Short mmCIF file of C-alpha atoms in Angstrom, two decimals:
data_model
loop_
_atom_site.label_atom_id
_atom_site.label_comp_id
_atom_site.label_asym_id
_atom_site.label_seq_id
_atom_site.Cartn_x
_atom_site.Cartn_y
_atom_site.Cartn_z
CA MET A 1 70.04 17.65 67.27
CA ASN A 2 69.03 19.48 70.44
CA GLY A 3 69.66 16.48 72.67
CA VAL A 4 67.50 14.11 70.62
CA VAL A 5 69.17 10.76 70.03
CA SER A 6 69.30 9.63 66.40
CA GLY A 7 68.60 6.04 65.46
CA SER A 8 72.14 5.83 64.07
CA THR A 9 73.90 6.85 67.30
CA ARG A 10 75.05 3.67 69.01
CA GLY A 11 76.49 5.49 71.98
CA GLY A 12 73.07 6.89 72.87
CA SER A 13 71.49 3.54 73.62
CA GLU A 14 69.99 2.66 76.97
CA PHE A 15 69.05 -0.82 78.19
CA ALA A 16 65.87 -2.19 79.75
CA ALA A 17 65.99 -5.31 81.89
CA ILE A 18 63.27 -7.86 81.21
CA ASP A 19 62.70 -11.50 82.10
CA TRP A 20 61.65 -13.71 79.21
CA ARG A 21 60.65 -17.26 80.09
CA GLY A 22 62.97 -17.31 83.08
CA ARG A 23 65.96 -15.75 81.31
CA PRO A 24 67.05 -12.20 82.23
CA LEU A 25 67.67 -10.08 79.14
CA GLN A 26 68.89 -6.59 78.34
CA VAL A 27 66.98 -4.80 75.56
CA GLU A 28 68.73 -1.96 73.75
CA TYR A 29 66.58 1.10 73.06
CA GLN A 30 66.69 4.79 72.22
CA TRP A 31 64.12 7.54 72.70
CA ILE A 32 63.50 10.25 70.13
CA ALA A 33 62.11 13.58 71.39
CA PRO A 34 60.63 12.22 74.65
CA GLU A 35 59.89 15.81 75.67
CA ARG A 36 56.99 15.91 73.19
CA ARG A 37 54.69 14.45 75.81
CA ALA A 38 51.45 15.28 73.97
CA SER A 39 52.62 13.82 70.66
CA PRO A 40 51.89 10.34 69.30
CA LEU A 41 54.44 7.71 70.33
CA MET A 42 55.81 5.84 67.30
CA VAL A 43 57.47 2.50 68.10
CA PHE A 44 59.86 1.16 65.45
CA LEU A 45 60.04 -2.63 65.00
CA HIS A 46 63.00 -3.70 62.89
CA GLU A 47 63.39 -6.32 60.17
CA GLY A 48 64.75 -9.85 60.55
CA LEU A 49 68.37 -8.67 60.45
CA GLY A 50 67.71 -5.20 61.86
CA SER A 51 68.59 -3.32 65.02
CA VAL A 52 68.63 0.19 66.47
CA ALA A 53 71.69 1.02 64.39
CA MET A 54 70.34 -0.58 61.21
CA TRP A 55 67.50 1.98 61.07
CA LYS A 56 70.20 4.68 60.72
CA ASP A 57 68.58 8.14 60.78
CA PHE A 58 65.16 7.26 59.39
CA PRO A 59 63.27 7.17 62.73
CA TYR A 60 64.66 10.58 63.64
CA GLN A 61 63.74 12.00 60.23
CA LEU A 62 60.18 10.68 60.47
CA CYS A 63 59.66 11.90 64.03
CA GLU A 64 61.06 15.34 63.23
CA ALA A 65 58.89 15.70 60.13
CA GLY A 66 55.75 14.47 61.86
CA GLY A 67 56.29 15.93 65.32
CA PHE A 68 56.16 12.47 66.90
CA ARG A 69 57.93 10.93 69.83
CA GLY A 70 59.85 7.81 68.90
CA LEU A 71 61.04 4.59 70.50
CA VAL A 72 63.59 2.47 68.63
CA PHE A 73 64.80 -0.85 70.05
CA SER A 74 66.66 -4.04 69.18
CA ARG A 75 64.85 -7.29 69.81
CA PRO A 76 66.70 -9.84 71.98
CA GLY A 77 69.32 -11.50 69.80
CA TYR A 78 69.92 -8.34 67.75
CA GLY A 79 71.91 -5.13 67.93
CA ARG A 80 73.37 -4.65 71.39
CA SER A 81 70.55 -6.50 73.16
CA THR A 82 71.36 -9.80 74.86
CA PRO A 83 72.46 -12.23 72.12
CA ARG A 84 70.66 -15.45 71.39
CA ALA A 85 72.32 -18.33 73.22
CA PRO A 86 74.16 -20.54 70.68
CA GLU A 87 71.99 -23.54 71.55
CA ASP A 88 68.73 -21.58 71.22
CA ALA A 89 66.78 -21.80 67.98
CA TRP A 90 63.79 -19.64 67.12
CA GLY A 91 60.60 -21.68 66.85
CA VAL A 92 57.93 -21.40 64.16
CA ASP A 93 55.97 -19.24 66.61
CA PHE A 94 58.86 -16.83 67.23
CA MET A 95 57.00 -13.77 65.95
CA HIS A 96 53.91 -14.66 67.99
CA ARG A 97 56.10 -14.92 71.09
CA GLN A 98 57.73 -11.56 70.39
CA ALA A 99 54.29 -9.94 70.16
CA GLN A 100 52.67 -11.73 73.08
CA GLU A 101 55.58 -11.93 75.53
CA VAL A 102 58.58 -9.74 74.70
CA LEU A 103 56.79 -6.53 73.70
CA PRO A 104 54.54 -6.38 76.81
CA ALA A 105 57.55 -7.08 79.04
CA PHE A 106 59.60 -4.38 77.31
CA PHE A 107 56.82 -1.79 77.41
CA GLY A 108 56.20 -2.63 81.06
CA ALA A 109 59.87 -2.15 81.90
CA LEU A 110 59.71 1.35 80.39
CA GLY A 111 56.44 2.21 82.12
CA ILE A 112 54.56 2.67 78.84
CA ASP A 113 50.81 2.40 79.30
CA GLU A 114 49.43 4.52 76.42
CA PRO A 115 48.12 3.49 72.99
CA LEU A 116 50.98 3.21 70.53
CA TRP A 117 51.61 3.80 66.86
CA LEU A 118 53.62 0.88 65.49
CA PHE A 119 56.01 1.26 62.55
CA GLY A 120 57.25 -2.15 61.50
CA HIS A 121 59.48 -3.41 58.70
CA SER A 122 59.44 -7.00 57.34
CA ASP A 123 59.47 -9.40 60.35
CA GLY A 124 58.91 -6.33 62.54
CA ALA A 125 55.81 -5.49 60.50
CA SER A 126 54.46 -8.99 61.07
CA ILE A 127 55.14 -8.68 64.80
CA ALA A 128 53.35 -5.31 64.81
CA LEU A 129 50.29 -6.91 63.18
CA LEU A 130 50.33 -9.75 65.69
CA TYR A 131 50.62 -7.34 68.64
CA ALA A 132 47.69 -5.30 67.30
CA SER A 133 45.63 -8.48 66.96
CA MET A 134 46.43 -9.61 70.51
CA PHE A 135 46.18 -6.21 72.23
CA PRO A 136 43.75 -4.20 70.08
CA GLN A 137 43.13 -1.56 72.75
CA SER A 138 46.87 -0.81 72.97
CA VAL A 139 47.41 0.26 69.35
CA SER A 140 46.30 3.51 67.72
CA GLY A 141 47.55 2.63 64.25
CA LEU A 142 50.08 0.62 62.27
CA VAL A 143 52.44 1.41 59.43
CA VAL A 144 53.76 -1.87 58.05
CA LEU A 145 56.52 -1.96 55.43
CA ALA A 146 57.07 -5.17 53.42
CA PRO A 147 55.09 -7.27 55.93
CA HIS A 148 54.86 -11.06 55.82
CA ILE A 149 51.50 -12.72 56.50
CA PHE A 150 52.39 -16.05 54.85
CA VAL A 151 55.48 -17.65 53.31
CA GLU A 152 56.19 -17.25 49.60
CA ASP A 153 58.64 -19.13 47.39
CA VAL A 154 60.44 -15.91 46.46
CA THR A 155 61.08 -15.21 50.14
CA ILE A 156 62.68 -18.58 50.73
CA GLN A 157 64.78 -18.34 47.58
CA ASN A 158 66.32 -15.05 48.64
CA ILE A 159 66.86 -16.17 52.23
CA GLU A 160 68.76 -19.15 50.84
CA GLN A 161 70.90 -16.71 48.87
CA ALA A 162 71.50 -14.72 52.06
CA ARG A 163 72.70 -17.90 53.80
CA ASP A 164 75.17 -18.56 51.00
CA ALA A 165 76.40 -14.96 51.13
CA TYR A 166 76.91 -15.15 54.89
CA GLN A 167 79.08 -18.23 54.46
CA THR A 168 81.14 -17.06 51.48
CA THR A 169 81.41 -13.24 51.58
CA ASP A 170 82.21 -10.45 54.02
CA LEU A 171 78.55 -10.24 55.11
CA PRO A 172 79.37 -11.24 58.74
CA GLY A 173 81.75 -8.30 59.00
CA ARG A 174 79.25 -5.90 57.49
CA LEU A 175 76.52 -7.07 59.86
CA GLY A 176 78.97 -6.61 62.71
CA ARG A 177 78.53 -2.86 62.30
CA TYR A 178 74.93 -3.25 63.47
CA HIS A 179 75.04 -6.24 65.84
CA GLY A 180 77.24 -7.06 68.80
CA ASP A 181 76.95 -10.73 67.82
CA PRO A 182 76.19 -11.03 64.10
CA ASP A 183 76.04 -14.84 64.27
CA SER A 184 73.25 -14.57 66.84
CA ALA A 185 71.28 -12.21 64.63
CA PHE A 186 71.84 -13.96 61.32
CA TRP A 187 71.40 -17.61 62.22
CA GLY A 188 68.44 -17.01 64.51
CA TRP A 189 66.61 -15.43 61.57
CA ASN A 190 67.95 -17.55 58.72
CA ARG A 191 67.55 -21.02 60.21
CA ILE A 192 63.91 -20.63 61.22
CA TRP A 193 62.87 -19.12 57.89
CA LEU A 194 64.56 -22.03 56.07
CA ASP A 195 63.15 -24.68 58.42
CA PRO A 196 60.71 -26.80 56.34
CA ALA A 197 58.17 -26.52 59.19
CA PHE A 198 58.09 -22.75 58.72
CA ARG A 199 56.55 -23.06 55.25
CA ALA A 200 53.16 -23.46 56.97
CA TRP A 201 53.53 -20.22 58.98
CA ASN A 202 50.54 -17.98 58.33
CA ILE A 203 48.92 -15.11 60.28
CA GLU A 204 45.95 -14.37 58.01
CA THR A 205 43.52 -15.62 60.66
CA GLU A 206 45.00 -13.33 63.31
CA LEU A 207 44.34 -10.27 61.13
CA ALA A 208 40.61 -10.62 61.84
CA THR A 209 41.10 -9.12 65.31
CA VAL A 210 43.15 -6.08 64.21
CA ARG A 211 41.05 -3.00 64.98
CA ALA A 212 43.55 -0.20 64.44
CA PRO A 213 43.90 1.56 61.08
CA VAL A 214 46.67 0.16 58.87
CA LEU A 215 48.93 1.70 56.24
CA ALA A 216 50.59 -1.16 54.32
CA VAL A 217 53.58 -0.29 52.13
CA GLN A 218 55.40 -2.46 49.61
CA GLY A 219 57.99 -1.87 46.90
CA LEU A 220 57.17 -3.22 43.48
CA ASP A 221 60.71 -4.61 43.28
CA ASP A 222 60.63 -6.30 46.69
CA GLU A 223 62.90 -9.33 46.49
CA TYR A 224 61.43 -10.91 49.64
CA GLY A 225 57.71 -10.76 48.91
CA THR A 226 54.95 -9.89 46.46
CA LEU A 227 51.99 -7.54 46.59
CA ALA A 228 49.90 -10.51 47.72
CA GLN A 229 51.14 -9.74 51.24
CA ILE A 230 49.69 -6.25 51.57
CA HIS A 231 46.64 -7.13 49.46
CA GLY A 232 45.99 -9.96 51.91
CA ILE A 233 46.01 -7.46 54.77
CA ALA A 234 43.60 -5.16 52.94
CA ALA A 235 41.24 -8.08 52.34
CA ARG A 236 41.09 -8.84 56.07
CA VAL A 237 41.45 -5.47 57.83
CA PRO A 238 38.73 -3.04 56.69
CA GLY A 239 39.94 0.40 55.69
CA THR A 240 43.56 -0.61 55.15
CA GLN A 241 45.43 1.94 53.05
CA LEU A 242 47.91 0.61 50.51
CA LEU A 243 51.02 2.31 49.18
CA GLU A 244 52.71 0.48 46.29
CA LEU A 245 56.03 2.07 45.38
CA PRO A 246 57.86 1.68 42.05
CA ASP A 247 61.66 1.66 41.99
CA CYS A 248 61.60 0.24 45.49
CA ALA A 249 62.81 -3.08 46.90
CA HIS A 250 62.37 -4.64 50.36
CA SER A 251 63.20 -1.51 52.36
CA PRO A 252 60.86 1.35 51.38
CA HIS A 253 62.19 3.56 54.18
CA ARG A 254 65.65 3.39 52.56
CA ASP A 255 64.66 3.36 48.88
CA ARG A 256 61.81 5.90 49.05
CA PRO A 257 62.09 7.67 52.42
CA GLU A 258 60.35 10.90 51.38
CA ASP A 259 57.31 8.99 50.14
CA VAL A 260 57.13 6.84 53.25
CA ILE A 261 57.46 9.85 55.55
CA ALA A 262 54.77 11.85 53.71
CA ALA A 263 52.37 8.88 53.63
CA THR A 264 52.93 8.13 57.33
CA ILE A 265 52.29 11.72 58.42
CA ALA A 266 49.11 11.90 56.33
CA PHE A 267 47.96 8.52 57.65
CA VAL A 268 48.49 9.46 61.31
CA ALA A 269 46.73 12.79 60.79
CA ALA A 270 43.74 11.14 59.09
CA ALA A 271 43.50 8.64 61.95
CA GLY A 272 43.34 11.44 64.50
CA GLY A 273 46.91 11.30 65.73
CA THR A 274 48.11 14.76 64.76
CA PRO A 275 49.99 16.41 67.67
#
């Protein structure tokens, strides 16, 4: 791959040191084609159980097809980043804190000071939207796959099923392929989503300050959310483009990668980000 690190290559990870609320953390990351200095920088924000490794080769495929640079990373608590301390529990505002505190610290540690293109999936898509609402001058555009802007019954039902699977099947072992500490990743995500207080979580108000163009993608068979999520974004962010994909569940980049890649390249080009 001509020296370019694929999102599926664990051995290619580097680590950035950040301080988050007085705790030193190591954040796992990988660059894709950093030599393309004039190209748009696409930052990949993973799902609630995601990591650098969980993306597999999709970031590389997208960046190669679109001529982008890429930055893939694992949020603290995931992948090979510093695990969540056993006594730590995510709060209802955990996605707000990721957007407002962790992302700026991480970008600062890497010396990034240019407008970014954010490519987020599920929780990562929500964090991307929150970052764009808080730092509108720092974002050129957003591609959000299966985003959450409020909590739906279907989401909770399937997260409950995931909890049962983690306790009764080989799911911990399978997640161990993508996380140094699968318990850290799973319970941090699962417990906050199933906390009764989280049912009131909602970021519809924050969308009013998003200024960057948005491409919102959802599978028609998404088991974790309905089309009300991306339609809610379109109702609040003028000019939002929607892509509704049949034969596609919660991970459009895995179920329909060619469609997602083509739509992303066209979206970036239309928004003025063509290399």
